[in-house]
CSV table of C-alpha atoms in Angstrom, one decimal:
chain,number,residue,atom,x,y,z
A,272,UNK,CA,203.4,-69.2,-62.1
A,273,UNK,CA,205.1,-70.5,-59.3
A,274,UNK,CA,207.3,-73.5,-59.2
A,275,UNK,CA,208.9,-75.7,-56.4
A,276,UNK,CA,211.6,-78.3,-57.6
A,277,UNK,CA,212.6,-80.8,-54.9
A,278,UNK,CA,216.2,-82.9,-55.7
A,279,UNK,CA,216.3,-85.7,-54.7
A,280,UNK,CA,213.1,-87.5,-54.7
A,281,UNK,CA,214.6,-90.2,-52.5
A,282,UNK,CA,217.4,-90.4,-50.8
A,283,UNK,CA,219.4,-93.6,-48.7
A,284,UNK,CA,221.9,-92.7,-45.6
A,285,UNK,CA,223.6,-94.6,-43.0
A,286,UNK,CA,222.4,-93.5,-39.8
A,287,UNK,CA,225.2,-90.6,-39.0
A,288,UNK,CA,225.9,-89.8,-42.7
A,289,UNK,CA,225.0,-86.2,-43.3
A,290,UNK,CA,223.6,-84.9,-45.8
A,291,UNK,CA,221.3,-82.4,-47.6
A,292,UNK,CA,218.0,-81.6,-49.6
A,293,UNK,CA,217.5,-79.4,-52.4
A,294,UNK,CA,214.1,-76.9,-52.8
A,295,UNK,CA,214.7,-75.0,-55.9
A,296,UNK,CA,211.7,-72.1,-56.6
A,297,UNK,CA,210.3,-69.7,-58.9
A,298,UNK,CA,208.2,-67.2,-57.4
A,299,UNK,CA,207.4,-63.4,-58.6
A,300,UNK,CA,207.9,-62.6,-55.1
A,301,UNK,CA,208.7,-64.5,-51.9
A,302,UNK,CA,206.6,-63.8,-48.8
A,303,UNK,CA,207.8,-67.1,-47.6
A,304,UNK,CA,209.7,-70.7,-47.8
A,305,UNK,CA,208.1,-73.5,-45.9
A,306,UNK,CA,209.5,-76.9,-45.0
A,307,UNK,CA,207.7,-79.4,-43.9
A,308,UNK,CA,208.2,-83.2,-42.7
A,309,UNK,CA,205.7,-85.9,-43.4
A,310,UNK,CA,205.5,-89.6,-42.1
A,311,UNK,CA,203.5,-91.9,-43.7
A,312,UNK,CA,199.7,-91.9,-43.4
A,313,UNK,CA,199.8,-88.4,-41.6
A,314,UNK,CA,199.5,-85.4,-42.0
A,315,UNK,CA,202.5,-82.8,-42.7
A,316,UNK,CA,204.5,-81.5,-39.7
A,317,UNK,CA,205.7,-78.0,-39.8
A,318,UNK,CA,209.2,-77.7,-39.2
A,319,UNK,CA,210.6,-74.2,-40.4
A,320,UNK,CA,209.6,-71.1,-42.4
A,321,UNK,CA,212.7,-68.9,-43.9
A,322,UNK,CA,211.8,-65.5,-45.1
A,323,UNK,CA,214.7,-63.0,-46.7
A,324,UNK,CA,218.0,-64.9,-48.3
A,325,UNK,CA,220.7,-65.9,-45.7
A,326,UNK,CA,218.0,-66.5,-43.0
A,327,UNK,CA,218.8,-69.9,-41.1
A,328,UNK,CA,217.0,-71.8,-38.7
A,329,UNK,CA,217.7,-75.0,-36.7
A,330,UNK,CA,216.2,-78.1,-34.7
A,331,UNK,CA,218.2,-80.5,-33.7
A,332,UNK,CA,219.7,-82.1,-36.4
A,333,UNK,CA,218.6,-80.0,-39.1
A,334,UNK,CA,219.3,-76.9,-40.5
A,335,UNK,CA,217.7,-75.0,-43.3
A,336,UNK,CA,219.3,-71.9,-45.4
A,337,UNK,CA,217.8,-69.5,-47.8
A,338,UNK,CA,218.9,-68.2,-50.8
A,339,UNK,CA,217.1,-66.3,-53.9
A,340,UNK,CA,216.8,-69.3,-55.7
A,341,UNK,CA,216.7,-72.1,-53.6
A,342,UNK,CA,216.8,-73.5,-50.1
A,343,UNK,CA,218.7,-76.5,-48.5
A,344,UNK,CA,217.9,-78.8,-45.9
A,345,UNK,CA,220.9,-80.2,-43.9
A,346,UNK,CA,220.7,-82.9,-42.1
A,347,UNK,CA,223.3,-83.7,-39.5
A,348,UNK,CA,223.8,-87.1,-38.5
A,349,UNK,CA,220.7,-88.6,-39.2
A,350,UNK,CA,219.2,-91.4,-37.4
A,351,UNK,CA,217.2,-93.5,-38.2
A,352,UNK,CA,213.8,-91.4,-36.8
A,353,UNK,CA,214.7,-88.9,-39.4
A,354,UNK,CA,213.2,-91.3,-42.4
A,355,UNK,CA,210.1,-88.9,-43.5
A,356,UNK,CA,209.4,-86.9,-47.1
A,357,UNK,CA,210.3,-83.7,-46.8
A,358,UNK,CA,207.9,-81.1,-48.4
A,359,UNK,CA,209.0,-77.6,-49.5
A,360,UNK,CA,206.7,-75.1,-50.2
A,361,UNK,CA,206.5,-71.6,-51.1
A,362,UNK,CA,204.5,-68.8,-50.2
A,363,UNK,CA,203.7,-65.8,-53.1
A,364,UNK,CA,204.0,-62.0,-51.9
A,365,UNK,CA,200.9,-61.6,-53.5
A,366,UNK,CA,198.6,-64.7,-51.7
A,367,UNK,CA,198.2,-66.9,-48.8
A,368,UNK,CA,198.1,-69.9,-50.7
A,369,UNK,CA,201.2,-72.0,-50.8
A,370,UNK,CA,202.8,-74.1,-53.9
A,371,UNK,CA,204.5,-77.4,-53.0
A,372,UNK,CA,207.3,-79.3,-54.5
A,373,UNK,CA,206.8,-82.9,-54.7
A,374,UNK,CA,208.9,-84.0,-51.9
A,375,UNK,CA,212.3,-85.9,-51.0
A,376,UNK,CA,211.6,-89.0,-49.5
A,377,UNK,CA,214.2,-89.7,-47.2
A,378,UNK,CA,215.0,-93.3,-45.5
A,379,UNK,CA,218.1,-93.5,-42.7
A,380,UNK,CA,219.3,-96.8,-42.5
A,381,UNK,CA,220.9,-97.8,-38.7
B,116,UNK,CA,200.4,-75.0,-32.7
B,117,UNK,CA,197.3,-76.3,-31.8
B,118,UNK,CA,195.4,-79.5,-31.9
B,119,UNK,CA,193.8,-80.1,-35.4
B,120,UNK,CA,191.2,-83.4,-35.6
B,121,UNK,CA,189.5,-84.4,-38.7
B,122,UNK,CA,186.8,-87.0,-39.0
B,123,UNK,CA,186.4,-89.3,-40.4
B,124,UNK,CA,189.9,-90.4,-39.9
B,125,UNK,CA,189.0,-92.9,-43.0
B,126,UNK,CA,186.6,-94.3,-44.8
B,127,UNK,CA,185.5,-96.6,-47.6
B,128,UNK,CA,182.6,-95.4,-49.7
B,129,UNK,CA,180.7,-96.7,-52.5
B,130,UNK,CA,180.8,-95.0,-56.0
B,131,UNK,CA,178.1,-92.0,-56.0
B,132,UNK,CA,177.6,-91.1,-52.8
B,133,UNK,CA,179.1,-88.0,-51.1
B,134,UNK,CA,181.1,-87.6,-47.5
B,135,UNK,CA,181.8,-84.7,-45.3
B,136,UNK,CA,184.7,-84.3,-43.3
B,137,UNK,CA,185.0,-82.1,-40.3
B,138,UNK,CA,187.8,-80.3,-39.5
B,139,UNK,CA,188.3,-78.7,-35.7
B,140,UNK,CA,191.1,-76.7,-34.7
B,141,UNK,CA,191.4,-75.7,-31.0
B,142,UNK,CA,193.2,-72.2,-31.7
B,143,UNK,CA,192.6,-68.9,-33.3
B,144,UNK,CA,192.0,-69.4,-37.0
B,145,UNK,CA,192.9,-66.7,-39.7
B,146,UNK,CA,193.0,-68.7,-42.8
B,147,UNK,CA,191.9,-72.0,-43.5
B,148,UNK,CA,192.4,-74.3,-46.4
B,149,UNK,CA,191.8,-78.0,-47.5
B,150,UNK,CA,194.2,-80.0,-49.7
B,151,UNK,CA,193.8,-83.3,-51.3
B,152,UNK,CA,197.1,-85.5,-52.2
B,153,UNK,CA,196.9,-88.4,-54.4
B,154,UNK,CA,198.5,-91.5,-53.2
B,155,UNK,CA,202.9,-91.0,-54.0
B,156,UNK,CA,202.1,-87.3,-54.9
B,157,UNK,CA,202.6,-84.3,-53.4
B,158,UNK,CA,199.4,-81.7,-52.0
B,159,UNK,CA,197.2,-80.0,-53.8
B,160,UNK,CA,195.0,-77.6,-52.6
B,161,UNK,CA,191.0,-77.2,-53.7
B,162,UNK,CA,190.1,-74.3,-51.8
B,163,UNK,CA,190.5,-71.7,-49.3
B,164,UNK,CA,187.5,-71.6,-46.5
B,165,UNK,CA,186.1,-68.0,-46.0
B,166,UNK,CA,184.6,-67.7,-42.8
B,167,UNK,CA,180.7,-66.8,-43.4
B,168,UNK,CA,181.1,-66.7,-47.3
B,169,UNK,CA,181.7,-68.9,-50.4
B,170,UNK,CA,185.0,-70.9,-50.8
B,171,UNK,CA,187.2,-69.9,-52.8
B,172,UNK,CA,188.5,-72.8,-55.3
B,173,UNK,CA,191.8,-73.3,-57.7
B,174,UNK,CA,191.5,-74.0,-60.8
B,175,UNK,CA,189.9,-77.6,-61.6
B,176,UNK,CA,188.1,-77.5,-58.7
B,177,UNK,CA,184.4,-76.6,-58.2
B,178,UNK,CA,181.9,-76.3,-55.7
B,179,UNK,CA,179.7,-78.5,-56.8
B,180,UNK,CA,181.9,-81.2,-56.5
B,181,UNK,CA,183.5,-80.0,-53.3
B,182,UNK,CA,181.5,-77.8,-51.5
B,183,UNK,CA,182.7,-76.2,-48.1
B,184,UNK,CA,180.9,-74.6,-45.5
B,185,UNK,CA,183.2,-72.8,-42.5
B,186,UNK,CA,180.1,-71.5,-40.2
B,187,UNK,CA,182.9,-70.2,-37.6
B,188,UNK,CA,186.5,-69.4,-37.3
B,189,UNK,CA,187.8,-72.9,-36.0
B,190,UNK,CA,185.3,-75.8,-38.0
B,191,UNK,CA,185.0,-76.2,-41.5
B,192,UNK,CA,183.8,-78.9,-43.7
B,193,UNK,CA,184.6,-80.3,-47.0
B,194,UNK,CA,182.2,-82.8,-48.7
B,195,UNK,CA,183.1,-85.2,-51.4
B,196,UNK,CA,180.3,-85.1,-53.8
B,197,UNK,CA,179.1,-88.1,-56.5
B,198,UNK,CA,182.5,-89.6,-55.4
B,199,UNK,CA,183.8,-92.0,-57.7
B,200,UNK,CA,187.1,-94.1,-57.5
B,201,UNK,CA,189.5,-91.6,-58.9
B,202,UNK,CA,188.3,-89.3,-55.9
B,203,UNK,CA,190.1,-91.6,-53.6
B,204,UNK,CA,192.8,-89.5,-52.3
B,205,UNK,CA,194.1,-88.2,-48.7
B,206,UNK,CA,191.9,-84.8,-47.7
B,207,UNK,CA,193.8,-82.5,-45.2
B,208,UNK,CA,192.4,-79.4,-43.3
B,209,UNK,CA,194.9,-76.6,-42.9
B,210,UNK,CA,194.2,-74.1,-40.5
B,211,UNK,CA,196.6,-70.5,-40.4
B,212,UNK,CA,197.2,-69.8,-36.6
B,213,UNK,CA,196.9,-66.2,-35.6
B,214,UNK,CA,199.5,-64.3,-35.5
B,215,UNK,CA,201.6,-66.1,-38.0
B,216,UNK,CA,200.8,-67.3,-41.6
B,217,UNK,CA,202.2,-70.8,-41.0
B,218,UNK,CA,200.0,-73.2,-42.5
B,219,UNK,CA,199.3,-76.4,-40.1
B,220,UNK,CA,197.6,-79.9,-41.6
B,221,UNK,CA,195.0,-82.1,-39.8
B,222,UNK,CA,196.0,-85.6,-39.3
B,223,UNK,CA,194.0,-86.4,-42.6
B,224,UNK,CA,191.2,-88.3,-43.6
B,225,UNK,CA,191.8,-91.2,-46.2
B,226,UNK,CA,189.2,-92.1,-48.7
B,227,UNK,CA,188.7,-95.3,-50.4
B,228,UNK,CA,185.9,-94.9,-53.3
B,229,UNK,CA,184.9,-98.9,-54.4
């Protein structure tokens, strides 16, 4: 069975105090990692997909890396804009469906 | 991406009656699939929408409860049936945009059973 482990669950900054997000995962075999940003009372936003380990991708501030068991989300002087729950997910070789970890919620402070 | 609505965008319903919510996406469609999260938790997903057949459904999930009709490649619906309060929940759409098998989310609609 798959799993997604998130670390933190929440998470305080200053505004400019980097940082990062952990996404831990067990998957039989890994088509895909998905991270996501969601404010409250919407929907998730899609922000990046990783696919092989040492893949990174960037977008403004953040930054996330891949590895075989887990993926990191950095975020580089945050403002305060940046407060959000960040959702990983991840996406079996063998399915289209994906399994989600239960979030970091994230709050930047000015 | 593409622009993903959903209606309702909320509601408040009484206890045994059923709601449908539509989901339109603007874009090719390959895969679609509808989620349900539970207020502080993270998504679940009830079932993936198979254009011009039967949904398929994860486990504790059924179609009586939850059936879901997707009668082309860019609308589907999800109905909440015999609702009761611990059906109140946020339901999301979530459409897979040819070419890529990136999952996108509606805007959500958020049910209130009373």
């Amino acid at each position: 069975e798959d799993q997604v482990t998130q670390s933190p669950e929440a998470l305080r900054l200053q505004e400019g105090e980097s940082s990062s997000l952990n996404c831990s995962y067990t998957v039989s075999g890994l088509r895909g990692l998905f991270w996501y940003r969601q404010d409250p009372g919407k929907g998730p936003e899609f922000l990046f997909t990783l696919y092989s380990a040492g893949e990174e991708k960037e977008k403004e501030r953040l930054k996330a890396t891949l590895t075989k068991k887990e993926s990191f989300l950095h975020i580089t002087a945050p403002k305060p804009e940046d407060s959000a729950t960040y959702l990983c997910a991840v996406m079996n070789s063998g399915y289209s469906t994906l399994t989600f970890g239960k979030g970091t919620m994230l709050l930047v402070s000015p | 991406s593409a622009v993903i609505s959903q209606k309702p965008s909320r509601d408040i319903c009484q206890r045994g009656t059923s709601l449908t919510i539509q989901c339109q996406v603007d874009s090719q469609v390959t895969m679609m699939f509808w989620y349900r999260q539970q207020p502080g938790q993270s998504l679940t997903l009830i079932a993936t929408a198979n254009q011009g057949s039967e949904a398929t459904y994860e486990s504790g999930f059924v179609i009586d409860k939850f059936p879901i009709s997707r009668p082309n490649l860019t609308f589907s619906t999800l109905t909440v049936s015999n609702m009761s309060p611990e059906d109140s929940s946020i339901y999301l759409c979530s459409p897979t945009l040819y070419p890529t098998d990136t999952q996108y989310f509606g805007p959500g609609t958020r049910l209130t059973v009373l």
